Amino acid sequence: MEIKTVGVVGAGQMGNGIAHIFSLAGYDVQLTDITQETLDRGLVNIRKNMDRQVSRDKITAEERDIAMGRISTTLALKDLGSSDLIIEAASERETIKNAIFEDLQPHLKPTTILTSNTSSISITRLASRTDRPERFMGLHFMNPVPVMKLVELIRGIATDDETYQTLLKVVDDLGKTSASAEDFPAFIVNRILMPMINEAVYTLYEGVGNVRSIDTSMKLGAAHPMGPLELADFIGLDTCLAIMNVLHEGLADTKYRPCPLLTKYVEAGWLGRKSGRGFYDYRGDTPVPTR
């Protein structure tokens, strides 16, 4: 199946990044969210990120303008039903994702492929709640989407080969590299990354090191571009906690138990960069460790 039109559910950081790269690759994109303010903010961010690409000679001003012209927005989820491919990029909560696919279902073309950008939730389980489990896959982009080269492709137990091959080609058309993962909790990247972040939080919790020393140790001692606590703030501590809970519940292994300090930060609303505070305080000119 040839994909020409793409619907993106969610205009937040991941959703607007996905719309960005698809429009630059020549796809017509329709972006939806629950408020006009969120949609407007998403378009502003897409424009800002494309302007940055123009300033760095990654794309031309003409390519930016053409790509921006390929993106339309709507508050009506049903408007996405005529898309060849739909990518759900809403909050990492299974009930929300199921509700989105349920609301979309009466309006879909028979050939529409459904995908989720979930970073940890079972693709098989999400697909089973739709009328087309064979045309459902995980399409997990990394953050920030325009920069990161990897896309995880996750087949559910019912996903057919035509759907898989179609999305392999789509990822290639986007100029990204695909990695195929089996449908087990957190797939590949987060199965490895999140326990490392969780262990860094335990290291802080147990007083082995403070925020600065932990991040400096991993940057200079293991050549990581960002320290694990800095990275957690960038991802969002609520997202980190949600993925750790999926791992803990899905694999029933105590080594995936979320650190109590991570839970406490999330309960306090200290979610990282997006809320202004996490393991660092971002409300001033320079981030300051909170511990």
CSV table of C-alpha atoms in Angstrom, one decimal:
chain,number,residue,atom,x,y,z
A,1,MET,CA,0.0,0.0,0.0
A,2,GLU,CA,1.2,3.5,-0.9
A,3,ILE,CA,1.0,6.0,1.9
A,4,LYS,CA,0.3,9.6,0.9
A,5,THR,CA,-1.7,11.1,3.7
A,6,VAL,CA,-0.9,10.9,7.4
A,7,GLY,CA,-3.0,11.7,10.5
A,8,VAL,CA,-1.1,12.6,13.7
A,9,VAL,CA,-3.0,12.4,17.0
A,10,GLY,CA,-1.4,14.8,19.5
A,11,ALA,CA,0.4,18.0,18.8
A,12,GLY,CA,2.8,17.9,21.8
A,13,GLN,CA,6.5,17.5,21.6
A,14,MET,CA,6.4,14.1,19.9
A,15,GLY,CA,3.4,14.7,17.7
A,16,ASN,CA,4.6,18.0,16.3
A,17,GLY,CA,8.0,16.4,15.6
A,18,ILE,CA,6.3,13.6,13.7
A,19,ALA,CA,4.3,16.0,11.7
A,20,HIS,CA,7.5,18.0,11.0
A,21,ILE,CA,9.4,15.1,9.5
A,22,PHE,CA,6.5,13.7,7.5
A,23,SER,CA,5.7,17.0,5.9
A,24,LEU,CA,9.3,17.5,4.9
A,25,ALA,CA,9.3,14.1,3.3
A,26,GLY,CA,6.4,15.0,1.1
A,27,TYR,CA,3.4,13.6,2.9
A,28,ASP,CA,0.2,15.5,3.5
A,29,VAL,CA,-0.3,15.7,7.3
A,30,GLN,CA,-3.3,16.4,9.4
A,31,LEU,CA,-2.6,17.2,13.0
A,32,THR,CA,-5.2,17.0,15.8
A,33,ASP,CA,-5.4,17.7,19.5
A,34,ILE,CA,-8.1,18.6,22.0
A,35,THR,CA,-7.5,22.4,22.2
A,36,GLN,CA,-6.8,25.0,19.5
A,37,GLU,CA,-4.1,26.4,21.8
A,38,THR,CA,-2.2,23.1,21.7
A,39,LEU,CA,-2.5,22.9,17.9
A,40,ASP,CA,-1.3,26.5,17.5
A,41,ARG,CA,1.6,25.9,19.8
A,42,GLY,CA,2.5,22.8,17.9
A,43,LEU,CA,2.6,24.7,14.6
A,44,VAL,CA,4.8,27.4,16.2
A,45,ASN,CA,7.2,24.8,17.4
A,46,ILE,CA,7.3,23.1,14.0
A,47,ARG,CA,8.0,26.4,12.3
A,48,LYS,CA,10.7,27.3,14.9
A,49,ASN,CA,12.4,23.9,14.4
A,50,MET,CA,12.3,24.2,10.6
A,51,ASP,CA,13.7,27.8,10.9
A,52,ARG,CA,16.6,26.3,12.8
A,53,GLN,CA,17.2,23.7,10.0
A,54,VAL,CA,17.2,26.6,7.5
A,55,SER,CA,19.8,28.5,9.5
A,56,ARG,CA,22.0,25.4,9.6
A,57,ASP,CA,21.6,24.8,5.8
A,58,LYS,CA,19.8,21.5,6.5
A,59,ILE,CA,16.8,22.6,4.3
A,60,THR,CA,16.1,25.6,2.2
A,61,ALA,CA,13.5,28.3,3.0
A,62,GLU,CA,11.5,27.1,0.1
A,63,GLU,CA,11.4,23.5,1.4
A,64,ARG,CA,10.3,24.8,4.8
A,65,ASP,CA,7.5,26.8,3.3
A,66,ILE,CA,6.3,23.9,1.1
A,67,ALA,CA,6.4,21.6,4.1
A,68,MET,CA,4.5,23.9,6.4
A,69,GLY,CA,1.9,24.2,3.6
A,70,ARG,CA,1.4,20.4,3.8
A,71,ILE,CA,0.3,20.5,7.4
A,72,SER,CA,-3.3,21.2,8.3
A,73,THR,CA,-4.9,21.0,11.8
A,74,THR,CA,-8.3,20.0,13.1
A,75,LEU,CA,-10.0,19.6,16.5
A,76,ALA,CA,-12.2,16.8,15.1
A,77,LEU,CA,-10.6,13.4,15.5
A,78,LYS,CA,-12.9,11.9,12.9
A,79,ASP,CA,-11.4,14.1,10.3
A,80,LEU,CA,-8.3,11.9,10.3
A,81,GLY,CA,-10.4,8.9,9.2
A,82,SER,CA,-9.6,9.4,5.5
A,83,SER,CA,-5.8,9.2,6.2
A,84,ASP,CA,-3.7,6.3,4.8
A,85,LEU,CA,-1.7,6.1,8.0
A,86,ILE,CA,-2.6,7.3,11.5
A,87,ILE,CA,0.0,7.8,14.2
A,88,GLU,CA,-1.2,8.1,17.8
A,89,ALA,CA,1.2,10.3,19.8
A,90,ALA,CA,-1.0,11.0,22.9
A,91,SER,CA,-0.1,10.6,26.6
A,92,GLU,CA,1.5,7.3,27.7
A,93,ARG,CA,-1.7,6.0,29.2
A,94,GLU,CA,-3.4,3.0,27.8
A,95,THR,CA,-6.9,4.1,28.6
A,96,ILE,CA,-6.3,7.3,26.6
A,97,LYS,CA,-4.9,5.5,23.6
A,98,ASN,CA,-7.7,2.9,23.6
A,99,ALA,CA,-10.3,5.7,23.7
A,100,ILE,CA,-8.7,7.5,20.7
A,101,PHE,CA,-8.7,4.3,18.6
A,102,GLU,CA,-12.3,3.6,19.6
A,103,ASP,CA,-13.4,7.1,18.6
A,104,LEU,CA,-11.5,6.8,15.3
A,105,GLN,CA,-12.9,3.4,14.3
A,106,PRO,CA,-16.2,4.4,12.8
A,107,HIS,CA,-14.5,6.9,10.5
A,108,LEU,CA,-11.6,4.9,9.1
A,109,LYS,CA,-11.1,3.7,5.6
A,110,PRO,CA,-10.8,-0.1,5.4
A,111,THR,CA,-7.2,0.3,4.2
A,112,THR,CA,-6.1,2.8,6.9
A,113,ILE,CA,-3.0,1.6,8.9
A,114,LEU,CA,-3.1,2.4,12.6
A,115,THR,CA,0.0,2.9,14.6
A,116,SER,CA,1.0,4.1,18.1
A,117,ASN,CA,4.1,6.0,19.1
A,118,THR,CA,3.9,4.3,22.5
A,119,SER,CA,7.3,3.8,24.2
A,120,SER,CA,6.3,0.8,26.3
A,121,ILE,CA,2.6,-0.4,26.0
A,122,SER,CA,1.8,-3.7,24.4
A,123,ILE,CA,1.0,-3.3,20.7
A,124,THR,CA,-0.9,-6.6,20.7
A,125,ARG,CA,-3.2,-5.4,23.4
A,126,LEU,CA,-3.8,-2.0,21.8
A,127,ALA,CA,-4.4,-3.6,18.4
A,128,SER,CA,-6.9,-6.1,19.9
A,129,ARG,CA,-9.2,-3.3,20.9
A,130,THR,CA,-9.5,-2.2,17.2
A,131,ASP,CA,-11.2,-3.7,14.2
A,132,ARG,CA,-7.9,-4.1,12.3
A,133,PRO,CA,-5.2,-5.8,14.5
A,134,GLU,CA,-3.5,-7.0,11.3
A,135,ARG,CA,-3.1,-3.4,10.2
A,136,PHE,CA,-1.8,-2.1,13.5
A,137,MET,CA,1.8,-1.6,14.6
A,138,GLY,CA,4.1,0.3,17.0
A,139,LEU,CA,5.9,3.1,15.3
A,140,HIS,CA,8.1,4.5,18.1
A,141,PHE,CA,10.0,7.7,17.2
A,142,MET,CA,12.8,9.0,19.4
A,143,ASN,CA,12.9,12.5,21.0
A,144,PRO,CA,13.6,15.0,19.5
A,145,VAL,CA,12.0,13.5,16.3
A,146,PRO,CA,13.6,15.7,13.7
A,147,VAL,CA,17.1,15.0,15.0
A,148,MET,CA,17.1,11.3,16.2
A,149,LYS,CA,17.7,8.8,13.4
A,150,LEU,CA,16.0,5.7,14.9
A,151,VAL,CA,12.5,4.4,14.7
A,152,GLU,CA,11.5,1.3,16.5
A,153,LEU,CA,9.0,-0.9,14.5
A,154,ILE,CA,7.0,-3.2,16.7
A,155,ARG,CA,4.7,-5.9,15.3
A,156,GLY,CA,1.8,-7.1,17.3
A,157,ILE,CA,1.0,-10.8,17.2
A,158,ALA,CA,-1.6,-10.2,14.5
A,159,THR,CA,0.3,-7.6,12.4
A,160,ASP,CA,0.5,-8.8,8.8
A,161,ASP,CA,3.6,-8.7,6.6
A,162,GLU,CA,2.1,-6.1,4.2
A,163,THR,CA,1.7,-3.6,7.0
A,164,TYR,CA,5.2,-4.2,8.2
A,165,GLN,CA,6.7,-3.9,4.8
A,166,THR,CA,4.7,-0.7,4.2
A,167,LEU,CA,6.0,0.9,7.3
A,168,LEU,CA,9.6,-0.2,6.6
A,169,LYS,CA,9.4,1.8,3.4
A,170,VAL,CA,7.8,4.8,5.2
A,171,VAL,CA,10.7,4.9,7.7
A,172,ASP,CA,13.2,4.7,4.9
A,173,ASP,CA,11.4,7.6,3.0
A,174,LEU,CA,11.7,9.7,6.1
A,175,GLY,CA,15.5,9.3,6.1
A,176,LYS,CA,15.4,7.3,9.3
A,177,THR,CA,16.8,3.9,10.3
A,178,SER,CA,14.4,1.3,11.5
A,179,ALA,CA,15.0,-1.3,14.3
A,180,SER,CA,12.5,-4.1,14.6
A,181,ALA,CA,11.5,-5.1,18.1
A,182,GLU,CA,9.4,-7.9,19.5
A,183,ASP,CA,6.3,-6.9,21.4
A,184,PHE,CA,7.5,-7.1,25.0
A,185,PRO,CA,7.3,-4.4,27.6
A,186,ALA,CA,9.3,-1.2,26.6
A,187,PHE,CA,10.7,-2.9,23.4
A,188,ILE,CA,14.4,-2.3,22.9
A,189,VAL,CA,15.5,1.2,23.7
A,190,ASN,CA,13.5,1.8,26.8
A,191,ARG,CA,14.0,-1.8,28.1
A,192,ILE,CA,17.7,-0.8,28.3
A,193,LEU,CA,17.5,2.9,28.9
A,194,MET,CA,14.9,3.2,31.6
A,195,PRO,CA,16.4,0.8,34.1
A,196,MET,CA,19.6,2.8,33.8
A,197,ILE,CA,17.8,6.0,34.6
A,198,ASN,CA,16.0,4.3,37.4
A,199,GLU,CA,19.3,3.0,38.8
A,200,ALA,CA,20.7,6.6,38.6
A,201,VAL,CA,17.7,7.8,40.7
A,202,TYR,CA,18.4,5.0,43.2
A,203,THR,CA,22.0,6.1,43.4
A,204,LEU,CA,20.7,9.6,44.2
A,205,TYR,CA,18.1,8.2,46.6
A,206,GLU,CA,20.7,6.2,48.6
A,207,GLY,CA,23.1,9.1,48.8
A,208,VAL,CA,25.9,7.5,46.7
A,209,GLY,CA,26.2,10.8,44.8
A,210,ASN,CA,24.4,14.0,44.2
A,211,VAL,CA,22.7,15.1,41.0
A,212,ARG,CA,25.7,16.9,39.6
A,213,SER,CA,28.2,14.1,40.5
A,214,ILE,CA,26.0,11.3,39.0
A,215,ASP,CA,25.5,13.1,35.7
A,216,THR,CA,29.2,14.2,35.5
A,217,SER,CA,30.3,10.7,36.2
A,218,MET,CA,28.3,9.2,33.3
A,219,LYS,CA,29.1,12.0,30.9
A,220,LEU,CA,32.9,11.9,31.5
A,221,GLY,CA,33.2,8.3,32.7
A,222,ALA,CA,31.0,6.6,30.1
A,223,ALA,CA,31.0,9.2,27.3
A,224,HIS,CA,27.2,9.7,27.5
A,225,PRO,CA,26.2,13.0,25.8
A,226,MET,CA,23.7,13.7,28.7
A,227,GLY,CA,23.8,12.5,32.3
A,228,PRO,CA,20.9,10.0,33.2
A,229,LEU,CA,19.2,12.5,35.5
A,230,GLU,CA,19.5,15.3,32.9
A,231,LEU,CA,18.1,12.9,30.3
A,232,ALA,CA,15.2,11.9,32.6
A,233,ASP,CA,14.3,15.6,33.0
A,234,PHE,CA,14.4,15.9,29.2
A,235,ILE,CA,12.1,12.9,28.6
A,236,GLY,CA,9.8,13.8,31.5
A,237,LEU,CA,9.8,12.1,34.9
A,238,ASP,CA,6.1,11.1,34.5
A,239,THR,CA,7.0,9.3,31.3
A,240,CYS,CA,10.0,7.5,32.9
A,241,LEU,CA,7.8,6.4,35.8
A,242,ALA,CA,5.1,5.2,33.5
A,243,ILE,CA,7.6,3.1,31.5
A,244,MET,CA,9.1,1.6,34.7
A,245,ASN,CA,5.6,0.7,35.9
A,246,VAL,CA,5.0,-1.1,32.6
A,247,LEU,CA,8.3,-3.0,32.9
A,248,HIS,CA,7.6,-3.9,36.6
A,249,GLU,CA,4.0,-5.0,36.0
A,250,GLY,CA,4.7,-6.7,32.6
A,251,LEU,CA,7.8,-8.7,33.6
A,252,ALA,CA,7.0,-9.2,37.3
A,253,ASP,CA,10.7,-8.7,38.2
A,254,THR,CA,11.7,-6.6,41.2
A,255,LYS,CA,14.7,-5.3,39.4
A,256,TYR,CA,12.3,-3.0,37.5
A,257,ARG,CA,10.7,-1.5,40.7
A,258,PRO,CA,10.5,2.2,40.2
A,259,CYS,CA,12.6,4.2,42.7
A,260,PRO,CA,10.5,5.8,45.4
A,261,LEU,CA,12.3,9.1,44.8
A,262,LEU,CA,11.2,9.1,41.2
A,263,THR,CA,7.6,8.5,42.3
A,264,LYS,CA,7.9,11.4,44.8
A,265,TYR,CA,9.1,13.8,42.2
A,266,VAL,CA,6.2,12.9,39.9
A,267,GLU,CA,3.7,13.3,42.8
A,268,ALA,CA,5.1,16.7,43.5
A,269,GLY,CA,4.6,17.7,39.9
A,270,TRP,CA,8.3,18.1,39.3
A,271,LEU,CA,8.3,16.4,35.9
A,272,GLY,CA,11.5,17.9,34.4
A,273,ARG,CA,12.0,20.5,31.8
A,274,LYS,CA,8.3,20.7,30.8
A,275,SER,CA,7.2,21.7,34.3
A,276,GLY,CA,10.2,23.8,35.2
A,277,ARG,CA,11.6,21.5,37.9
A,278,GLY,CA,12.8,17.9,38.1
A,279,PHE,CA,16.2,16.8,39.1
A,280,TYR,CA,17.2,20.3,38.0
A,281,ASP,CA,15.4,23.6,38.5
A,282,TYR,CA,15.0,25.3,35.1
A,283,ARG,CA,13.3,28.5,36.3
A,284,GLY,CA,16.5,30.6,36.2
A,285,ASP,CA,19.0,31.3,33.5
A,286,THR,CA,21.0,28.1,34.3
A,287,PRO,CA,19.7,24.7,35.5
A,288,VAL,CA,20.4,24.1,39.2
A,289,PRO,CA,20.4,20.7,40.8
A,290,THR,CA,17.5,20.2,43.2
A,291,ARG,CA,19.5,17.7,45.3
